GROMACS .gro file of C-alpha atoms in nm:
model
  461
    1MET     CA    1   0.794   2.978  -8.539
    2GLN     CA    2   1.107   2.844  -8.376
    3ILE     CA    3   0.901   2.569  -8.207
    4LEU     CA    4   0.766   2.470  -8.559
    5GLN     CA    5   1.119   2.473  -8.704
    6GLY     CA    6   1.259   2.274  -8.421
    7SER     CA    7   0.982   2.010  -8.438
    8VAL     CA    8   1.025   1.969  -8.818
    9GLU     CA    9   1.403   1.947  -8.787
   10PHE     CA   10   1.376   1.687  -8.502
   11LEU     CA   11   1.139   1.464  -8.696
   12LEU     CA   12   1.341   1.472  -9.014
   13SER     CA   13   1.661   1.416  -8.823
   14LEU     CA   14   1.527   1.074  -8.736
   15GLY     CA   15   1.580   0.956  -9.094
   16ALA     CA   16   1.339   0.785  -9.337
   17ALA     CA   17   1.356   0.450  -9.147
   18VAL     CA   18   1.188   0.623  -8.840
   19PHE     CA   19   1.011   0.917  -8.993
   20VAL     CA   20   0.814   0.743  -9.260
   21PRO     CA   21   0.688   0.461  -9.028
   22VAL     CA   22   0.571   0.729  -8.782
   23ILE     CA   23   0.369   0.895  -9.058
   24MET     CA   24   0.225   0.567  -9.165
   25ILE     CA   25   0.130   0.453  -8.809
   26ALA     CA   26  -0.041   0.793  -8.767
   27ALA     CA   27  -0.220   0.749  -9.097
   28GLY     CA   28  -0.324   0.400  -9.006
   29LEU     CA   29  -0.473   0.508  -8.670
   30ALA     CA   30  -0.644   0.802  -8.835
   31VAL     CA   31  -0.834   0.564  -9.071
   32GLY     CA   32  -0.934   0.320  -8.808
   33MET     CA   33  -0.662   0.057  -8.789
   34ARG     CA   34  -0.621  -0.115  -8.454
   35ALA     CA   35  -0.325   0.020  -8.262
   36ARG     CA   36  -0.139  -0.306  -8.255
   37GLU     CA   37  -0.184  -0.358  -8.630
   38ALA     CA   38  -0.073  -0.001  -8.718
   39LEU     CA   39   0.221  -0.031  -8.495
   40SER     CA   40   0.326  -0.372  -8.641
   41ALA     CA   41   0.291  -0.245  -8.992
   42GLY     CA   42   0.487   0.076  -8.908
   43VAL     CA   43   0.774  -0.113  -8.743
   44THR     CA   44   0.789  -0.361  -9.029
   45LEU     CA   45   0.811  -0.070  -9.268
   46GLY     CA   46   1.096   0.067  -9.059
   47VAL     CA   47   1.276  -0.271  -9.080
   48ALA     CA   48   1.230  -0.266  -9.458
   49PHE     CA   49   1.374   0.084  -9.493
   50SER     CA   50   1.668   0.006  -9.264
   51GLY     CA   51   1.743  -0.327  -9.446
   52MET     CA   52   1.735  -0.152  -9.791
   53THR     CA   53   1.960   0.123  -9.653
   54MET     CA   54   2.206  -0.127  -9.522
   55LEU     CA   55   2.215  -0.315  -9.847
   56ILE     CA   56   2.269  -0.012 -10.053
   57GLY     CA   57   2.544   0.100  -9.821
   58TYR     CA   58   2.702  -0.244  -9.837
   59MET     CA   59   2.680  -0.239 -10.220
   60THR     CA   60   2.824   0.114 -10.240
   61ASP     CA   61   3.106   0.027 -10.002
   62ALA     CA   62   3.192  -0.277 -10.228
   63ILE     CA   63   3.178  -0.099 -10.560
   64THR     CA   64   3.331   0.243 -10.468
   65PRO     CA   65   3.694   0.102 -10.434
   66ALA     CA   66   3.657  -0.051 -10.782
   67ALA     CA   67   3.541   0.284 -10.921
   68GLN     CA   68   3.829   0.459 -10.755
   69ALA     CA   69   4.070   0.207 -10.902
   70MET     CA   70   3.930   0.267 -11.251
   71SER     CA   71   3.968   0.644 -11.217
   72THR     CA   72   4.326   0.611 -11.084
   73THR     CA   73   4.410   0.397 -11.386
   74VAL     CA   74   4.281   0.649 -11.625
   75GLY     CA   75   4.443   0.935 -11.433
   76VAL     CA   76   4.161   1.193 -11.458
   77ASP     CA   77   4.141   1.496 -11.243
   78LEU     CA   78   3.791   1.637 -11.196
   79PRO     CA   79   3.748   1.928 -10.946
   80ILE     CA   80   3.396   1.871 -10.807
   81THR     CA   81   3.362   1.634 -10.511
   82ASP     CA   82   3.066   1.396 -10.530
   83GLY     CA   83   2.892   1.418 -10.199
   84GLY     CA   84   2.603   1.189 -10.286
   85TRP     CA   85   2.244   1.250 -10.202
   86THR     CA   86   2.301   1.241  -9.820
   87THR     CA   87   2.530   1.545  -9.835
   88MET     CA   88   2.291   1.726 -10.073
   89SER     CA   89   2.013   1.667  -9.818
   90THR     CA   90   2.224   1.796  -9.530
   91ILE     CA   91   2.313   2.111  -9.726
   92SER     CA   92   1.955   2.163  -9.839
   93TRP     CA   93   1.821   2.151  -9.487
   94SER     CA   94   2.075   2.412  -9.380
   95TRP     CA   95   1.892   2.670  -9.587
   96PRO     CA   96   1.737   2.915  -9.340
   97TYR     CA   97   1.388   2.882  -9.492
   98ALA     CA   98   1.394   2.505  -9.538
   99PHE     CA   99   1.157   2.425  -9.244
  100LEU     CA  100   0.868   2.612  -9.421
  101MET     CA  101   0.872   2.362  -9.704
  102PHE     CA  102   0.724   2.093  -9.481
  103PRO     CA  103   0.383   2.263  -9.417
  104LEU     CA  104   0.377   2.383  -9.778
  105VAL     CA  105   0.403   2.031  -9.915
  106VAL     CA  106   0.147   1.885  -9.674
  107GLY     CA  107  -0.096   2.171  -9.740
  108ILE     CA  108  -0.074   2.131 -10.118
  109ASN     CA  109  -0.146   1.757 -10.086
  110VAL     CA  110  -0.447   1.811  -9.860
  111VAL     CA  111  -0.593   2.081 -10.084
  112LEU     CA  112  -0.552   1.869 -10.400
  113ILE     CA  113  -0.715   1.565 -10.231
  114LEU     CA  114  -1.011   1.768 -10.114
  115ALA     CA  115  -1.041   1.930 -10.465
  116ARG     CA  116  -1.026   1.584 -10.622
  117GLN     CA  117  -0.717   1.675 -10.823
  118THR     CA  118  -0.512   1.380 -10.688
  119GLU     CA  119  -0.573   1.037 -10.553
  120THR     CA  120  -0.233   1.018 -10.392
  121PHE     CA  121  -0.166   1.063 -10.021
  122ASN     CA  122   0.211   1.133 -10.012
  123ALA     CA  123   0.365   0.963  -9.711
  124ASP     CA  124   0.717   1.028  -9.851
  125LEU     CA  125   0.745   1.348  -9.652
  126TRP     CA  126   1.105   1.273  -9.549
  127ASN     CA  127   1.209   1.352  -9.911
  128VAL     CA  128   1.076   1.704  -9.880
  129TRP     CA  129   1.439   1.804  -9.904
  130GLY     CA  130   1.412   1.745 -10.285
  131LYS     CA  131   1.181   2.043 -10.296
  132ILE     CA  132   1.420   2.238 -10.077
  133PHE     CA  133   1.703   2.154 -10.319
  134THR     CA  134   1.518   2.314 -10.604
  135ALA     CA  135   1.420   2.616 -10.401
  136VAL     CA  136   1.787   2.660 -10.295
  137ALA     CA  137   1.894   2.675 -10.661
  138VAL     CA  138   1.606   2.916 -10.747
  139TYR     CA  139   1.698   3.144 -10.460
  140SER     CA  140   2.063   3.134 -10.553
  141ILE     CA  141   1.988   3.244 -10.899
  142THR     CA  142   1.709   3.500 -10.836
  143GLY     CA  143   1.747   3.602 -10.468
  144ASN     CA  144   1.371   3.574 -10.444
  145VAL     CA  145   1.243   3.351 -10.157
  146GLY     CA  146   0.880   3.368 -10.269
  147LEU     CA  147   0.962   3.253 -10.630
  148ALA     CA  148   1.171   2.974 -10.482
  149PHE     CA  149   0.872   2.841 -10.287
  150VAL     CA  150   0.638   2.886 -10.590
  151LEU     CA  151   0.860   2.666 -10.808
  152ALA     CA  152   0.892   2.419 -10.528
  153ALA     CA  153   0.522   2.402 -10.510
  154VAL     CA  154   0.501   2.334 -10.880
  155GLN     CA  155   0.739   2.048 -10.833
  156THR     CA  156   0.518   1.913 -10.552
  157VAL     CA  157   0.215   1.913 -10.779
  158PHE     CA  158   0.404   1.728 -11.051
  159GLU     CA  159   0.514   1.470 -10.798
  160LEU     CA  160   0.160   1.409 -10.687
  161LYS     CA  161   0.030   1.384 -11.046
  162ALA     CA  162   0.315   1.141 -11.135
  163GLY     CA  163   0.205   0.936 -10.837
  164ASP     CA  164  -0.149   0.922 -10.980
  165PHE     CA  165  -0.041   0.831 -11.331
  166HIS     CA  166   0.213   0.563 -11.218
  167GLN     CA  167  -0.009   0.383 -10.964
  168HIS     CA  168  -0.143   0.117 -11.193
  169ARG     CA  169   0.194   0.041 -11.345
  170VAL     CA  170   0.357   0.030 -11.002
  171GLU     CA  171   0.098  -0.222 -10.873
  172ALA     CA  172   0.117  -0.428 -11.192
  173MET     CA  173   0.501  -0.449 -11.187
  174THR     CA  174   0.547  -0.493 -10.809
  175GLY     CA  175   0.237  -0.673 -10.700
  176ILE     CA  176   0.194  -0.432 -10.412
  177PRO     CA  177  -0.168  -0.295 -10.407
  178GLY     CA  178  -0.267   0.055 -10.312
  179VAL     CA  179   0.074   0.224 -10.335
  180THR     CA  180   0.258   0.439 -10.583
  181ILE     CA  181   0.582   0.637 -10.611
  182THR     CA  182   0.595   1.011 -10.545
  183HIS     CA  183   0.970   1.052 -10.568
  184ARG     CA  184   1.083   1.300 -10.828
  185MET     CA  185   1.321   1.042 -10.972
  186VAL     CA  186   1.037   0.911 -11.194
  187PHE     CA  187   1.035   1.243 -11.387
  188ILE     CA  188   1.322   1.120 -11.603
  189ALA     CA  189   1.099   0.839 -11.723
  190ALA     CA  190   0.906   1.103 -11.933
  191PRO     CA  191   1.189   1.165 -12.190
  192MET     CA  192   1.285   0.797 -12.166
  193TYR     CA  193   0.928   0.715 -12.283
  194LEU     CA  194   0.992   0.872 -12.625
  195VAL     CA  195   1.318   0.685 -12.658
  196ASP     CA  196   1.147   0.371 -12.559
  197CYS     CA  197   0.888   0.422 -12.826
  198LEU     CA  198   1.172   0.420 -13.082
  199LEU     CA  199   1.339   0.130 -12.922
  200ARG     CA  200   1.012  -0.084 -12.942
  201ARG     CA  201   1.029  -0.043 -13.323
  202VAL     CA  202   1.361  -0.231 -13.333
  203PRO     CA  203   1.307  -0.598 -13.417
  204GLY     CA  204   1.373  -0.807 -13.109
  205LEU     CA  205   1.337  -0.515 -12.862
  206ASP     CA  206   0.954  -0.512 -12.880
  207ARG     CA  207   0.899  -0.831 -12.681
  208SER     CA  208   0.902  -0.896 -12.305
  209PHE     CA  209   1.253  -0.941 -12.157
  210ASN     CA  210   1.244  -0.897 -11.782
  211ALA     CA  211   1.433  -1.090 -11.511
  212ALA     CA  212   1.186  -1.382 -11.527
  213ASP     CA  213   1.229  -1.404 -11.909
  214LEU     CA  214   1.611  -1.401 -11.867
  215ARG     CA  215   1.591  -1.687 -11.618
  216ASN     CA  216   1.380  -1.886 -11.864
  217ARG     CA  217   1.625  -1.838 -12.142
  218ILE     CA  218   1.969  -1.888 -11.962
  219GLY     CA  219   1.858  -2.081 -11.651
  220ILE     CA  220   2.071  -2.072 -11.349
  221LEU     CA  221   2.302  -1.804 -11.496
  222ALA     CA  222   2.022  -1.553 -11.439
  223GLU     CA  223   1.953  -1.651 -11.083
  224ASN     CA  224   2.016  -1.358 -10.849
  225HIS     CA  225   2.319  -1.500 -10.675
  226VAL     CA  226   2.482  -1.630 -10.985
  227LEU     CA  227   2.407  -1.314 -11.193
  228GLY     CA  228   2.540  -1.090 -10.910
  229PHE     CA  229   2.858  -1.307 -10.894
  230ILE     CA  230   2.913  -1.272 -11.274
  231LEU     CA  231   2.854  -0.891 -11.263
  232GLY     CA  232   3.088  -0.854 -10.966
  233LEU     CA  233   3.353  -1.056 -11.150
  234LEU     CA  234   3.325  -0.837 -11.457
  235PHE     CA  235   3.348  -0.514 -11.252
  236GLY     CA  236   3.652  -0.649 -11.069
  237VAL     CA  237   3.826  -0.718 -11.403
  238LEU     CA  238   3.750  -0.376 -11.525
  239ALA     CA  239   3.899  -0.230 -11.206
  240ARG     CA  240   4.206  -0.445 -11.253
  241PHE     CA  241   4.173  -0.607 -10.910
  242ASP     CA  242   4.380  -0.908 -10.823
  243VAL     CA  243   4.212  -1.254 -10.806
  244ALA     CA  244   4.126  -1.230 -10.437
  245ALA     CA  245   3.977  -0.880 -10.455
  246THR     CA  246   3.775  -0.971 -10.769
  247LEU     CA  247   3.634  -1.287 -10.614
  248THR     CA  248   3.546  -1.084 -10.299
  249LEU     CA  249   3.360  -0.820 -10.502
  250ALA     CA  250   3.185  -1.096 -10.690
  251VAL     CA  251   3.050  -1.251 -10.372
  252GLN     CA  252   2.950  -0.912 -10.234
  253ALA     CA  253   2.749  -0.844 -10.547
  254ALA     CA  254   2.592  -1.179 -10.533
  255THR     CA  255   2.496  -1.119 -10.172
  256ALA     CA  256   2.337  -0.783 -10.258
  257LEU     CA  257   2.134  -0.917 -10.548
  258THR     CA  258   2.018  -1.215 -10.343
  259LEU     CA  259   1.904  -1.001 -10.046
  260PHE     CA  260   1.732  -0.714 -10.227
  261PRO     CA  261   1.415  -0.920 -10.305
  262VAL     CA  262   1.410  -1.058  -9.952
  263ILE     CA  263   1.405  -0.707  -9.803
  264SER     CA  264   1.143  -0.599 -10.060
  265ARG     CA  265   0.893  -0.857  -9.927
  266TYR     CA  266   0.891  -0.668  -9.592
  267PHE     CA  267   0.763  -0.358  -9.777
  268MET     CA  268   0.470  -0.564  -9.911
  269GLN     CA  269   0.402  -0.705  -9.560
  270ALA     CA  270   0.401  -0.357  -9.406
  271LEU     CA  271   0.217  -0.163  -9.682
  272GLU     CA  272  -0.066  -0.392  -9.769
  273PRO     CA  273  -0.265  -0.359  -9.445
  274ILE     CA  274  -0.215   0.018  -9.428
  275SER     CA  275  -0.310   0.073  -9.788
  276GLU     CA  276  -0.617  -0.146  -9.746
  277ALA     CA  277  -0.721   0.042  -9.433
  278ILE     CA  278  -0.685   0.384  -9.613
  279SER     CA  279  -0.881   0.253  -9.916
  280GLU     CA  280  -1.163   0.122  -9.688
  281PHE     CA  281  -1.170   0.458  -9.514
  282MET     CA  282  -1.207   0.641  -9.839
  283ARG     CA  283  -1.478   0.398  -9.971
  284ALA     CA  284  -1.680   0.455  -9.661
  285ARG     CA  285  -1.681   0.833  -9.714
  286PHE     CA  286  -1.637   0.868 -10.087
  287ARG     CA  287  -1.792   0.580 -10.274
  288ASP     CA  288  -1.631   0.682 -10.610
  289ARG     CA  289  -1.277   0.745 -10.469
  290ARG     CA  290  -0.973   0.545 -10.363
  291LEU     CA  291  -0.670   0.699 -10.208
  292TYR     CA  292  -0.323   0.557 -10.289
  293VAL     CA  293  -0.014   0.589 -10.067
  294GLY     CA  294   0.278   0.765 -10.226
  295LEU     CA  295   0.619   0.631 -10.117
  296ASP     CA  296   0.996   0.655 -10.179
  297TRP     CA  297   1.147   0.411 -10.420
  298PRO     CA  298   1.286   0.134 -10.189
  299PHE     CA  299   0.960  -0.077 -10.208
  300LEU     CA  300   1.071  -0.137 -10.569
  301GLY     CA  301   1.382  -0.313 -10.446
  302GLY     CA  302   1.253  -0.655 -10.527
  303SER     CA  303   1.267  -0.593 -10.898
  304ASN     CA  304   1.591  -0.748 -11.015
  305GLU     CA  305   1.578  -0.548 -11.338
  306ILE     CA  306   1.660  -0.235 -11.148
  307TRP     CA  307   1.975  -0.375 -10.987
  308ILE     CA  308   2.105  -0.517 -11.316
  309ALA     CA  309   2.065  -0.166 -11.466
  310VAL     CA  310   2.230  -0.003 -11.163
  311ILE     CA  311   2.538  -0.221 -11.177
  312TRP     CA  312   2.555  -0.176 -11.560
  313THR     CA  313   2.538   0.199 -11.512
  314VAL     CA  314   2.832   0.221 -11.270
  315PRO     CA  315   3.116   0.158 -11.526
  316VAL     CA  316   2.925   0.339 -11.793
  317THR     CA  317   2.898   0.654 -11.579
  318LEU     CA  318   3.263   0.636 -11.487
  319LEU     CA  319   3.373   0.608 -11.850
  320TYR     CA  320   3.149   0.906 -11.936
  321SER     CA  321   3.295   1.114 -11.657
  322PHE     CA  322   3.648   1.065 -11.789
  323PHE     CA  323   3.575   1.204 -12.137
  324LEU     CA  324   3.240   1.385 -12.136
  325PRO     CA  325   3.272   1.751 -12.243
  326GLY     CA  326   3.141   1.994 -11.987
  327ASN     CA  327   3.160   1.748 -11.695
  328GLY     CA  328   3.353   1.847 -11.379
  329ILE     CA  329   3.240   1.581 -11.130
  330LEU     CA  330   3.397   1.240 -11.056
  331PRO     CA  331   3.114   1.005 -10.947
  332PHE     CA  332   3.187   0.826 -10.615
  333ALA     CA  333   2.926   0.883 -10.340
  334GLY     CA  334   2.647   0.880 -10.606
  335ILE     CA  335   2.789   0.598 -10.805
  336ILE     CA  336   2.495   0.374 -10.726
  337ASN     CA  337   2.253   0.562 -10.944
  338ILE     CA  338   1.905   0.433 -10.853
  339CYS     CA  339   1.732   0.725 -11.022
  340VAL     CA  340   1.830   0.639 -11.380
  341ALA     CA  341   1.745   0.274 -11.323
  342VAL     CA  342   1.399   0.332 -11.173
  343GLY     CA  343   1.310   0.577 -11.453
  344ALA     CA  344   1.416   0.321 -11.711
  345PHE     CA  345   1.228   0.053 -11.530
  346PHE     CA  346   0.898   0.225 -11.561
  347ALA     CA  347   0.957   0.372 -11.909
  348SER     CA  348   1.072   0.036 -12.054
  349ARG     CA  349   0.821  -0.169 -11.853
  350GLY     CA  350   1.098  -0.381 -11.704
  351ASN     CA  351   1.255  -0.474 -12.034
  352ILE     CA  352   1.622  -0.531 -11.928
  353ILE     CA  353   1.778  -0.470 -12.273
  354ARG     CA  354   1.585  -0.136 -12.327
  355MET     CA  355   1.664  -0.043 -11.968
  356ILE     CA  356   2.030  -0.086 -12.023
  357ILE     CA  357   2.014   0.118 -12.351
  358GLN     CA  358   1.820   0.395 -12.171
  359CYS     CA  359   2.067   0.410 -11.880
  360THR     CA  360   2.360   0.433 -12.124
  361ILE     CA  361   2.185   0.722 -12.314
  362PHE     CA  362   2.076   0.918 -12.004
  363ALA     CA  363   2.385   0.869 -11.779
  364PRO     CA  364   2.559   1.187 -11.912
  365VAL     CA  365   2.260   1.400 -11.805
  366PHE     CA  366   2.335   1.330 -11.448
  367LEU     CA  367   2.696   1.431 -11.479
  368TRP     CA  368   2.602   1.761 -11.654
  369ALA     CA  369   2.344   1.834 -11.387
  370GLY     CA  370   2.581   1.766 -11.106
  371THR     CA  371   2.835   2.000 -11.260
  372ALA     CA  372   2.570   2.269 -11.308
  373PHE     CA  373   2.445   2.257 -10.947
  374ALA     CA  374   2.797   2.258 -10.791
  375PRO     CA  375   2.825   2.651 -10.757
  376PHE     CA  376   2.493   2.671 -10.569
  377MET     CA  377   2.550   2.373 -10.333
  378THR     CA  378   2.912   2.480 -10.265
  379GLU     CA  379   2.809   2.839 -10.180
  380LEU     CA  380   2.527   2.717  -9.941
  381ALA     CA  381   2.766   2.466  -9.774
  382ASN     CA  382   3.025   2.740  -9.716
  383THR     CA  383   2.768   2.994  -9.595
  384THR     CA  384   2.593   2.762  -9.347
  385ARG     CA  385   2.894   2.545  -9.253
  386ALA     CA  386   2.665   2.246  -9.307
  387VAL     CA  387   2.962   2.062  -9.470
  388ASP     CA  388   3.333   2.132  -9.403
  389LEU     CA  389   3.494   2.203  -9.740
  390ALA     CA  390   3.860   2.286  -9.800
  391ALA     CA  391   3.950   2.622  -9.959
  392GLY     CA  392   3.851   2.617 -10.326
  393GLN     CA  393   3.678   2.281 -10.296
  394SER     CA  394   3.341   2.238 -10.476
  395ILE     CA  395   3.071   1.982 -10.394
  396SER     CA  396   2.772   1.836 -10.576
  397ASN     CA  397   2.604   1.505 -10.654
  398SER     CA  398   2.665   1.282 -10.951
  399SER     CA  399   2.314   1.129 -10.940
  400ILE     CA  400   2.083   1.424 -10.874
  401ASP     CA  401   1.723   1.309 -10.887
  402ALA     CA  402   1.527   1.410 -11.198
  403PRO     CA  403   1.824   1.605 -11.349
  404ILE     CA  404   1.633   1.736 -11.651
  405PHE     CA  405   1.337   1.854 -11.459
  406THR     CA  406   1.528   1.992 -11.164
  407TYR     CA  407   1.777   2.183 -11.366
  408SER     CA  408   1.534   2.338 -11.606
  409LEU     CA  409   1.283   2.429 -11.335
  410SER     CA  410   1.532   2.577 -11.098
  411HIS     CA  411   1.703   2.778 -11.382
  412LEU     CA  412   1.381   2.885 -11.538
  413MET     CA  413   1.401   3.248 -11.444
  414GLN     CA  414   1.732   3.293 -11.623
  415VAL     CA  415   1.511   3.371 -11.922
  416VAL     CA  416   1.493   3.730 -11.795
  417GLU     CA  417   1.872   3.748 -11.849
  418GLY     CA  418   1.841   3.616 -12.206
  419ASN     CA  419   1.919   3.255 -12.129
  420TRP     CA  420   1.639   3.057 -12.302
  421LEU     CA  421   1.795   2.715 -12.274
  422PRO     CA  422   1.632   2.619 -11.938
  423LEU     CA  423   1.292   2.719 -12.059
  424GLY     CA  424   1.338   2.519 -12.375
  425ILE     CA  425   1.449   2.219 -12.185
  426PHE     CA  426   1.149   2.255 -11.945
  427LEU     CA  427   0.898   2.281 -12.228
  428ALA     CA  428   1.054   1.973 -12.396
  429TRP     CA  429   1.035   1.781 -12.069
  430LEU     CA  430   0.672   1.896 -12.017
  431LEU     CA  431   0.568   1.767 -12.358
  432CYS     CA  432   0.738   1.430 -12.284
  433PHE     CA  433   0.561   1.422 -11.944
  434VAL     CA  434   0.214   1.475 -12.104
  435LEU     CA  435   0.271   1.212 -12.372
  436TYR     CA  436   0.404   0.968 -12.116
  437SER     CA  437   0.123   1.032 -11.870
  438ARG     CA  438  -0.134   0.976 -12.142
  439SER     CA  439   0.019   0.636 -12.217
  440LEU     CA  440   0.008   0.548 -11.849
  441VAL     CA  441  -0.361   0.656 -11.826
  442ARG     CA  442  -0.457   0.458 -12.140
  443GLU     CA  443  -0.278   0.146 -11.999
  444ARG     CA  444  -0.467   0.188 -11.664
  445ASP     CA  445  -0.810   0.243 -11.839
  446GLN     CA  446  -0.749  -0.057 -12.065
  447ALA     CA  447  -0.666  -0.275 -11.767
  448ARG     CA  448  -0.979  -0.161 -11.575
  449ALA     CA  449  -1.195  -0.223 -11.881
  450GLU     CA  450  -1.062  -0.575 -11.932
  451ALA     CA  451  -1.097  -0.641 -11.557
  452ALA     CA  452  -1.467  -0.526 -11.565
  453ALA     CA  453  -1.525  -0.749 -11.875
  454GLY     CA  454  -1.370  -1.044 -11.686
  455GLY     CA  455  -1.063  -1.080 -11.912
  456ALA     CA  456  -0.695  -1.093 -11.820
  457PRO     CA  457  -0.513  -0.759 -11.835
  458THR     CA  458  -0.298  -0.716 -12.144
  459VAL     CA  459   0.070  -0.756 -12.073
  460GLN     CA  460   0.288  -0.507 -12.266
  461ALA     CA  461   0.656  -0.558 -12.353
   0.00000   0.00000   0.00000
């Protein structure tokens, strides 16, 4: 048992930029890729992950001082420290039973593939900590380890099904074949879908308006470098920076938005040969099946709509944190909220205006979830010494992935204590998930029918 725990901890300590390529190289070799091709694809994938991580860190380092300046100007005092996702991951892995989650997740995936209940091979095993995070909260509430793993298993199944349902839209919107997203962050797209249905009824919001449409309408002002510069300028002004600092932030934002699509191309270069090899392997053995590779979100980084929504959400989230009732967290480490932008990207089909509206509506949910999880994560951090906290200090994350799903599932058993709110929230989310999934399946089936008939797939706004 200790050997298994040590092996899992060692592999995961390598980080996504090493761990995920190792998984993909092994998968490539297993399905018959030549060793040099599998190695090349895996190393390229590692380069892509490292590049995306560097850019996000660069962007976070640029924007965080501006966010701090805004909070200082307002003079708020919120007690919960925002540790970001990296701190939450560290704390989650410090749970004594954490290493058991890895074989559970892999086992569920294998069983569902063999039972023909999923078409997704989840290579995003590094993010198994997201299931541990849910289990930690369940264990903190109930004290029942078995129940913690049962609900984490439920989350795993939902992630795989979300990967199945999203695959066609992922391929259509990114141009990368044979891949899908299995990160729980897409769960928030389910309630966003219902909001988007309403927004599409508003005149002017029912038409396509993605980054390409924006460039066609306003020309050079919508080019990545110019748009990033403008957004950086606006944020510098909001932070009351001096001229030099404002211009510096503008150039940094321009740099980030210019390089994100460049890095994204490396994901395509790495993933295409691996996904083709896996598909060919499946076709040879199961003529009626195709297996898709489930990944973390960074391969979506070439979608400019996501970054426009991310930058928009920064000042919006800060303003909410100052005045939102029930909020106790000041967003810093989690200020770059990829989760809300990715959810809005899929729910709104890349429509920038609807994405911005969705991010504005759902940003408070992340603050409430961060506040709700602070007691559990603080207790675990203090118990395991995974993070050094000062006396009385609380810690959480202002951009917890899938806040509605994660909160409601992890708090579900509070119903035995008479708290029916988590159950009500979970059932509402589940209804949204079913309706959203049906829309994704209809879209996929329609595209396949049109392709079979020789027509061009219908493009939806």
